[in-house]
mmCIF file of N, CA and C in Angstrom:
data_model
loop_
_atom_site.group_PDB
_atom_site.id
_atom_site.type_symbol
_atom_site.label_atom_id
_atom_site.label_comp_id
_atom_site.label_asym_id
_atom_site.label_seq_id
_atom_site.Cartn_x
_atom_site.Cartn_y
_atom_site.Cartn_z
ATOM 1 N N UNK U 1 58.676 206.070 71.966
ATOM 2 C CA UNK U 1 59.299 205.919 73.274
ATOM 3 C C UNK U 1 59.289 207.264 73.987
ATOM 4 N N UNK U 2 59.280 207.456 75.375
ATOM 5 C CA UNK U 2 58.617 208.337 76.171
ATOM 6 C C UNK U 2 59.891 209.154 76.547
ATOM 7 N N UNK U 3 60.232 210.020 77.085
ATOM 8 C CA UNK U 3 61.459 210.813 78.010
ATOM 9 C C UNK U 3 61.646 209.349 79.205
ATOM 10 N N UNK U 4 62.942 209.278 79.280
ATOM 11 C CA UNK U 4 63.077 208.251 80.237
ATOM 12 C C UNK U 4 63.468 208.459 81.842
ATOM 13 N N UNK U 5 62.646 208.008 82.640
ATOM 14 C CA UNK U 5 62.640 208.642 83.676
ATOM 15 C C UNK U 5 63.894 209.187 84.368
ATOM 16 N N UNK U 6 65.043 208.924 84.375
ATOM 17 C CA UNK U 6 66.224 209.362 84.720
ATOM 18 C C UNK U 6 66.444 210.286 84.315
ATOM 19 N N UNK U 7 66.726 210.470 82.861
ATOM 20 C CA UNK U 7 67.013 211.671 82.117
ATOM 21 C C UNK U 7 65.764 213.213 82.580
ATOM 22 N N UNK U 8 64.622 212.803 83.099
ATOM 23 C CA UNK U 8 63.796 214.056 83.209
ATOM 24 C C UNK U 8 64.107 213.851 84.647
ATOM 25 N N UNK U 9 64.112 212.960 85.126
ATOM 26 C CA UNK U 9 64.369 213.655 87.120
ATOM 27 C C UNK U 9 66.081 214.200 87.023
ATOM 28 N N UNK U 10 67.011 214.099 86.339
ATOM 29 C CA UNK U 10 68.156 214.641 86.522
ATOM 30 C C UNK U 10 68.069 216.229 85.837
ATOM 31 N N UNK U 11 67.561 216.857 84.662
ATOM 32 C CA UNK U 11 66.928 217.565 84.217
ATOM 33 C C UNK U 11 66.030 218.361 85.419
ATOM 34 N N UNK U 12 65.212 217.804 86.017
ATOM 35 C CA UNK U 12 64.288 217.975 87.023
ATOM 36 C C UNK U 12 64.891 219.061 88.101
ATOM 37 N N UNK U 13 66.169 217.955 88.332
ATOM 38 C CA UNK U 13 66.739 218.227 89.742
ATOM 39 C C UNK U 13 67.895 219.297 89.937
ATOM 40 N N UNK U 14 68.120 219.894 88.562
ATOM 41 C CA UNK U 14 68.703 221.017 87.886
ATOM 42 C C UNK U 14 67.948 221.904 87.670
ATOM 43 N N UNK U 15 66.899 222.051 87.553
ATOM 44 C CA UNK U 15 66.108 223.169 87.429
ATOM 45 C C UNK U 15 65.316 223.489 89.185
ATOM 46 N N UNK U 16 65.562 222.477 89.870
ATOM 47 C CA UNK U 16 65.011 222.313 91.290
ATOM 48 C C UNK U 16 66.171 223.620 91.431
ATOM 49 N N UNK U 17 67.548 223.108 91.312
ATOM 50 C CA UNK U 17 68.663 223.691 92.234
ATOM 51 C C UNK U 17 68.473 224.963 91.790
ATOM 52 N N UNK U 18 68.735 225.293 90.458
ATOM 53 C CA UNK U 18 68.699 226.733 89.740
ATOM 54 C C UNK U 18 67.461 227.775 90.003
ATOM 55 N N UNK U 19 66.290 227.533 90.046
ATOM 56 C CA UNK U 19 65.080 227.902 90.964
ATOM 57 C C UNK U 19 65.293 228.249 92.309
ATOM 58 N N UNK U 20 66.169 227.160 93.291
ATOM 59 C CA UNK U 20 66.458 227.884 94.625
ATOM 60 C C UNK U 20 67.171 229.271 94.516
ATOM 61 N N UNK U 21 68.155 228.894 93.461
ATOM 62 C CA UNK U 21 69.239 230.364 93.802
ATOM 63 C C UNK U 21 68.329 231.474 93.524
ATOM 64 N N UNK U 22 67.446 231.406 91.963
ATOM 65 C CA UNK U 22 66.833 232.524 91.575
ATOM 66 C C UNK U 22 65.524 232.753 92.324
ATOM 67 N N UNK U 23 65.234 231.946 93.156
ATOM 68 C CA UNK U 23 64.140 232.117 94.227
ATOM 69 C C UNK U 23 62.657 232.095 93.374
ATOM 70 N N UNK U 24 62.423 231.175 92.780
ATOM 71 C CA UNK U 24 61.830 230.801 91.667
ATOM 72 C C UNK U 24 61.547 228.950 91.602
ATOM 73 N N UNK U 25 60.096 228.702 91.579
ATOM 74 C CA UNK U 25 60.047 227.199 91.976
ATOM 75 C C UNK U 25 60.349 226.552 90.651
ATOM 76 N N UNK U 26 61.269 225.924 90.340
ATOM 77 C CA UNK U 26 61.321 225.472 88.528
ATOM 78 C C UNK U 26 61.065 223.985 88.841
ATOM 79 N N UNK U 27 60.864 223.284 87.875
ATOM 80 C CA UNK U 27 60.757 222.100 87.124
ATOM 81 C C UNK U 27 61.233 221.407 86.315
ATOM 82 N N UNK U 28 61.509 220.851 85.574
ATOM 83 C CA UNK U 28 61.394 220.146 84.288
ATOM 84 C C UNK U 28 60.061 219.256 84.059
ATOM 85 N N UNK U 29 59.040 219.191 83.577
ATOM 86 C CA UNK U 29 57.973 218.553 83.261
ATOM 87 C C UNK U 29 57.779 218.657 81.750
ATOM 88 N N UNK U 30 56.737 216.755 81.924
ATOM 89 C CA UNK U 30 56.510 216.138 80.497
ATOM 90 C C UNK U 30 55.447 216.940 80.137
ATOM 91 N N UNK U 31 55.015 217.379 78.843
ATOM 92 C CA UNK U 31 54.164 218.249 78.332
ATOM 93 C C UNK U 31 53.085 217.591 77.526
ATOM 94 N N UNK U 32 52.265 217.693 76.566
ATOM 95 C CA UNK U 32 51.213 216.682 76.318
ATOM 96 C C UNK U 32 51.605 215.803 75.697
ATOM 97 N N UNK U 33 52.522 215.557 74.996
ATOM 98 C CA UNK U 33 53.243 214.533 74.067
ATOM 99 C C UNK U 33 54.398 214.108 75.104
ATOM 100 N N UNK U 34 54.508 212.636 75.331
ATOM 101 C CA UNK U 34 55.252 211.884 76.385
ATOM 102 C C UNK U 34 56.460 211.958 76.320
ATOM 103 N N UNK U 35 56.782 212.355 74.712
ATOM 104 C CA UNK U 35 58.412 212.634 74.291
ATOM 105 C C UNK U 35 58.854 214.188 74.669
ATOM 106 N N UNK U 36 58.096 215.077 74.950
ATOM 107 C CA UNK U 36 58.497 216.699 74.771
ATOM 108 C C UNK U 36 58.514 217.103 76.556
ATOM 109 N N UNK U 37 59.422 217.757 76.711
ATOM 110 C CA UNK U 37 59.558 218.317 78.202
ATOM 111 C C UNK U 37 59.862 220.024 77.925
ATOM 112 N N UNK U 38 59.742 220.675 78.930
ATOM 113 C CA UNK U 38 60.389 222.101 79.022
ATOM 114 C C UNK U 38 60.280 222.386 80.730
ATOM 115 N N UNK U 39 61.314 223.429 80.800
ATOM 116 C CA UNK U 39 60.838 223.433 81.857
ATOM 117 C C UNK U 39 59.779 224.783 82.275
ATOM 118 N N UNK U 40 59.777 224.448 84.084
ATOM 119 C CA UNK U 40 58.502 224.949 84.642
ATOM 120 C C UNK U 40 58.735 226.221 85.117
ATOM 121 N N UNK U 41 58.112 227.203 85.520
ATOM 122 C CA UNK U 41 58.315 227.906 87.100
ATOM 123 C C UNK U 41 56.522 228.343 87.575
ATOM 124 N N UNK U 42 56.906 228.218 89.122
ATOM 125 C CA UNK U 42 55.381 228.870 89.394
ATOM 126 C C UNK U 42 54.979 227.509 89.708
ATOM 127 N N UNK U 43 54.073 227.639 90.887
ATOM 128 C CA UNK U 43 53.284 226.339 91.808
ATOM 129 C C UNK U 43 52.494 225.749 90.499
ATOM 130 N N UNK U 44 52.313 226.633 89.626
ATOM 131 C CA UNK U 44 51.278 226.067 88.512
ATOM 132 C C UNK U 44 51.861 225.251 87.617
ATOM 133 N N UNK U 45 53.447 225.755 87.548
ATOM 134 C CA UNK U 45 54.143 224.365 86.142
ATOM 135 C C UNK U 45 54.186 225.337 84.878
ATOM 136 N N UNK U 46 53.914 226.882 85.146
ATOM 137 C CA UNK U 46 54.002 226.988 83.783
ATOM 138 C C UNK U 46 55.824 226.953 83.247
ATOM 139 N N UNK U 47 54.912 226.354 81.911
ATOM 140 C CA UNK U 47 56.463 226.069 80.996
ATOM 141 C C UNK U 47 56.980 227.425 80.419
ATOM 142 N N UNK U 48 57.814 227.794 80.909
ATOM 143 C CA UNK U 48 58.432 229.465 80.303
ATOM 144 C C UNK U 48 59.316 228.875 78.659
ATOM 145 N N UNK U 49 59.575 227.755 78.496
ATOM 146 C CA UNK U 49 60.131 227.560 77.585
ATOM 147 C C UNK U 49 59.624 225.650 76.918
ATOM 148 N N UNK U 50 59.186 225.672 75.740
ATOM 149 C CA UNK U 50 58.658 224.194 75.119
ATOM 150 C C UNK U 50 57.529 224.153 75.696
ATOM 151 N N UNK U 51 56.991 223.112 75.549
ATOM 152 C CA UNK U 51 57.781 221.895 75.796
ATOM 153 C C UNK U 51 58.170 221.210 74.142
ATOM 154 N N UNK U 52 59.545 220.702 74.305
ATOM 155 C CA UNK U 52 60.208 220.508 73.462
ATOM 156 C C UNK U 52 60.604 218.893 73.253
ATOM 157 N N UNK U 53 60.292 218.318 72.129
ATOM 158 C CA UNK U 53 61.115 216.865 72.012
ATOM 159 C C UNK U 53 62.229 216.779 72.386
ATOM 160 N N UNK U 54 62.696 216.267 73.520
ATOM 161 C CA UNK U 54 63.538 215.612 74.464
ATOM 162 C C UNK U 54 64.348 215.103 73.708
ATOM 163 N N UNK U 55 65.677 215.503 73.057
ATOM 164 C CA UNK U 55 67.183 215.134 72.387
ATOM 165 C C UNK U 55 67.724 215.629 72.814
ATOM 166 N N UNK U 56 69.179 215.281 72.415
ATOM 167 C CA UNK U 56 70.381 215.993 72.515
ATOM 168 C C UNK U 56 70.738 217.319 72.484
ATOM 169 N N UNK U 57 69.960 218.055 71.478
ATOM 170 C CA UNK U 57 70.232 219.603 71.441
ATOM 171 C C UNK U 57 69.063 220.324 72.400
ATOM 172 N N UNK U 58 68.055 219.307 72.672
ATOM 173 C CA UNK U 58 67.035 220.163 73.608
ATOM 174 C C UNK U 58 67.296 220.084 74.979
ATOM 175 N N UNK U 59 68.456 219.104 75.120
ATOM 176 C CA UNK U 59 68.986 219.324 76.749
ATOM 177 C C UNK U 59 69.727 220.204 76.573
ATOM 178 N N UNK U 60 71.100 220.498 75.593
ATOM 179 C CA UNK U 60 72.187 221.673 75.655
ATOM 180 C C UNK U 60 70.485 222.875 75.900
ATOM 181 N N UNK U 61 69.970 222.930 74.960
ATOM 182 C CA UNK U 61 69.453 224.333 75.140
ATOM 183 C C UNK U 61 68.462 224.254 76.384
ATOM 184 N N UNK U 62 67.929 223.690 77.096
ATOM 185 C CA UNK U 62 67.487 223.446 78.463
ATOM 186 C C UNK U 62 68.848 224.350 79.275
ATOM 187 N N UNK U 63 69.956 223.689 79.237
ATOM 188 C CA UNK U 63 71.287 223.597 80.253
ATOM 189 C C UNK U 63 71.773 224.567 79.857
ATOM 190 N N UNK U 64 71.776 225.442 79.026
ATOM 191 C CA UNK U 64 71.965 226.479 78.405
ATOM 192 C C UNK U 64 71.285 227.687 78.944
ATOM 193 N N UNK U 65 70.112 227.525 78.809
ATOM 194 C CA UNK U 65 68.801 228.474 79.623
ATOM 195 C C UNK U 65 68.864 228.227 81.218
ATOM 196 N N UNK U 66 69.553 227.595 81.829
ATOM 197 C CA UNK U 66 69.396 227.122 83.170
ATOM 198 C C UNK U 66 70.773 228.249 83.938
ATOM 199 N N UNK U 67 71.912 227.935 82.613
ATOM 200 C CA UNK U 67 73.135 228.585 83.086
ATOM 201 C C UNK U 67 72.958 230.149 82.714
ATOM 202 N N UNK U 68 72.009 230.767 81.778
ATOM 203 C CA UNK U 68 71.711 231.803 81.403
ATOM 204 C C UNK U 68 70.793 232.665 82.797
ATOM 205 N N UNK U 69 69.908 232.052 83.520
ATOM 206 C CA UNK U 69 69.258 232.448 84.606
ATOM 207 C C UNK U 69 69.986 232.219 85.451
ATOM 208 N N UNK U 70 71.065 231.602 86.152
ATOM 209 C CA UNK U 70 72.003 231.428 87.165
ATOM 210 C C UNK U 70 72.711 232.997 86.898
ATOM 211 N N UNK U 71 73.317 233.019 85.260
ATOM 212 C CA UNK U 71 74.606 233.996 84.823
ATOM 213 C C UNK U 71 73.458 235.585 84.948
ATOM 214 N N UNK U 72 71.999 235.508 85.433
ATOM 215 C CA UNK U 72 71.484 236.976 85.110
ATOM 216 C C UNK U 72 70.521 237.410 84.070
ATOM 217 N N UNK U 73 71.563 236.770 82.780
ATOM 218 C CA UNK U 73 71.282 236.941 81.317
ATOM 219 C C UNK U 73 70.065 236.994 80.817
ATOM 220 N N UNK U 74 69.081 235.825 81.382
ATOM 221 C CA UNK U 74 67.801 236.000 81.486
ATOM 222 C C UNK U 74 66.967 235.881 82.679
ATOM 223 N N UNK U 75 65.747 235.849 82.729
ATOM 224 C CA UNK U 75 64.887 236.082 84.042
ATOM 225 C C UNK U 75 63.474 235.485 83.753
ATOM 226 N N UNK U 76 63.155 235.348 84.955
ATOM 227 C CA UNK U 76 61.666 235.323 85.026
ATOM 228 C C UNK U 76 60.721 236.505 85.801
ATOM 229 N N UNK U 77 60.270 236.811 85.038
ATOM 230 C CA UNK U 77 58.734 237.939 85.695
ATOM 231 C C UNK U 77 58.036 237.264 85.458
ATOM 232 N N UNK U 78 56.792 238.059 86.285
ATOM 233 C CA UNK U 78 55.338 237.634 86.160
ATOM 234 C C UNK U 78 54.591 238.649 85.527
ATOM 235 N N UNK U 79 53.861 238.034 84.200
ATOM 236 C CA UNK U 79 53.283 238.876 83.534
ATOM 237 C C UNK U 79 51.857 239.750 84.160
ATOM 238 N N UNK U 80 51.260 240.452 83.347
ATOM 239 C CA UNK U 80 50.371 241.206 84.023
ATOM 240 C C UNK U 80 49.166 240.326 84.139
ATOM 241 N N UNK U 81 49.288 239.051 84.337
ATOM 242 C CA UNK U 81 48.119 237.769 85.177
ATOM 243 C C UNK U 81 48.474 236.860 85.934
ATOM 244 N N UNK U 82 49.964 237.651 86.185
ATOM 245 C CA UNK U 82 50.779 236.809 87.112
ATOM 246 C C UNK U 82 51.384 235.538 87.075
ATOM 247 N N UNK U 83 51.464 234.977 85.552
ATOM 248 C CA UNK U 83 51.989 233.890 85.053
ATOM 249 C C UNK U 83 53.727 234.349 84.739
ATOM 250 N N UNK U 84 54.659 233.364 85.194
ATOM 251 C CA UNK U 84 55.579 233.509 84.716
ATOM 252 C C UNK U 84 56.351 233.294 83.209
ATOM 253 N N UNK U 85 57.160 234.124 83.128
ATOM 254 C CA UNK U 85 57.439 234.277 82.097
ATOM 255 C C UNK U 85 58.962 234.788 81.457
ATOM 256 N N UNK U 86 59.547 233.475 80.459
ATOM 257 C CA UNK U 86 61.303 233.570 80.520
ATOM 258 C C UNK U 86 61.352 235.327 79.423
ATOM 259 N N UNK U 87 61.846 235.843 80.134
ATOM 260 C CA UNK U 87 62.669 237.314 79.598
ATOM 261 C C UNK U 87 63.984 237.255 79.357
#
């Protein structure tokens, strides 16, 4: 069974909001396996983190990493090819 569409557009739409503040385009997107998500940043989708089988502890640590880039704690740069990348 796949990530169910609710659960990744609400996911989605949390990493939409958290991306505005940090001025950073984020995502949540499905990764090659239909069950695993991580999220994105960058017009390209790259995944700075997973993509990870979609449970219970991989949303805390999603929502976790979301409140960690809001709180500072971590960041995104762009590496030296200009891909982003969670610091």
């Amino acid at each position: 069974m796949g990530v169910s569409v609710s659960s990744l557009a609400l996911l989605d739409a949390r990493a939409d909001d958290v991306g505005s503040r940090i001025h950073w385009e984020m995502h949540v997107r499905a990764g090659g396996d239909p069950e695993s998500v991580g999220p994105t940043a960058g017009a390209g989708h790259v995944f700075i983190y997973g993509p990870v089988r979609l449970d219970d502890r991989a949303v805390a640590h999603i929502n976790a990493l979301r409140d960690a880039l809001l709180r500072r704690e971590r960041c995104i740069v762009e590496d030296h090819q200009g891909r982003p990348r969670l610091i």
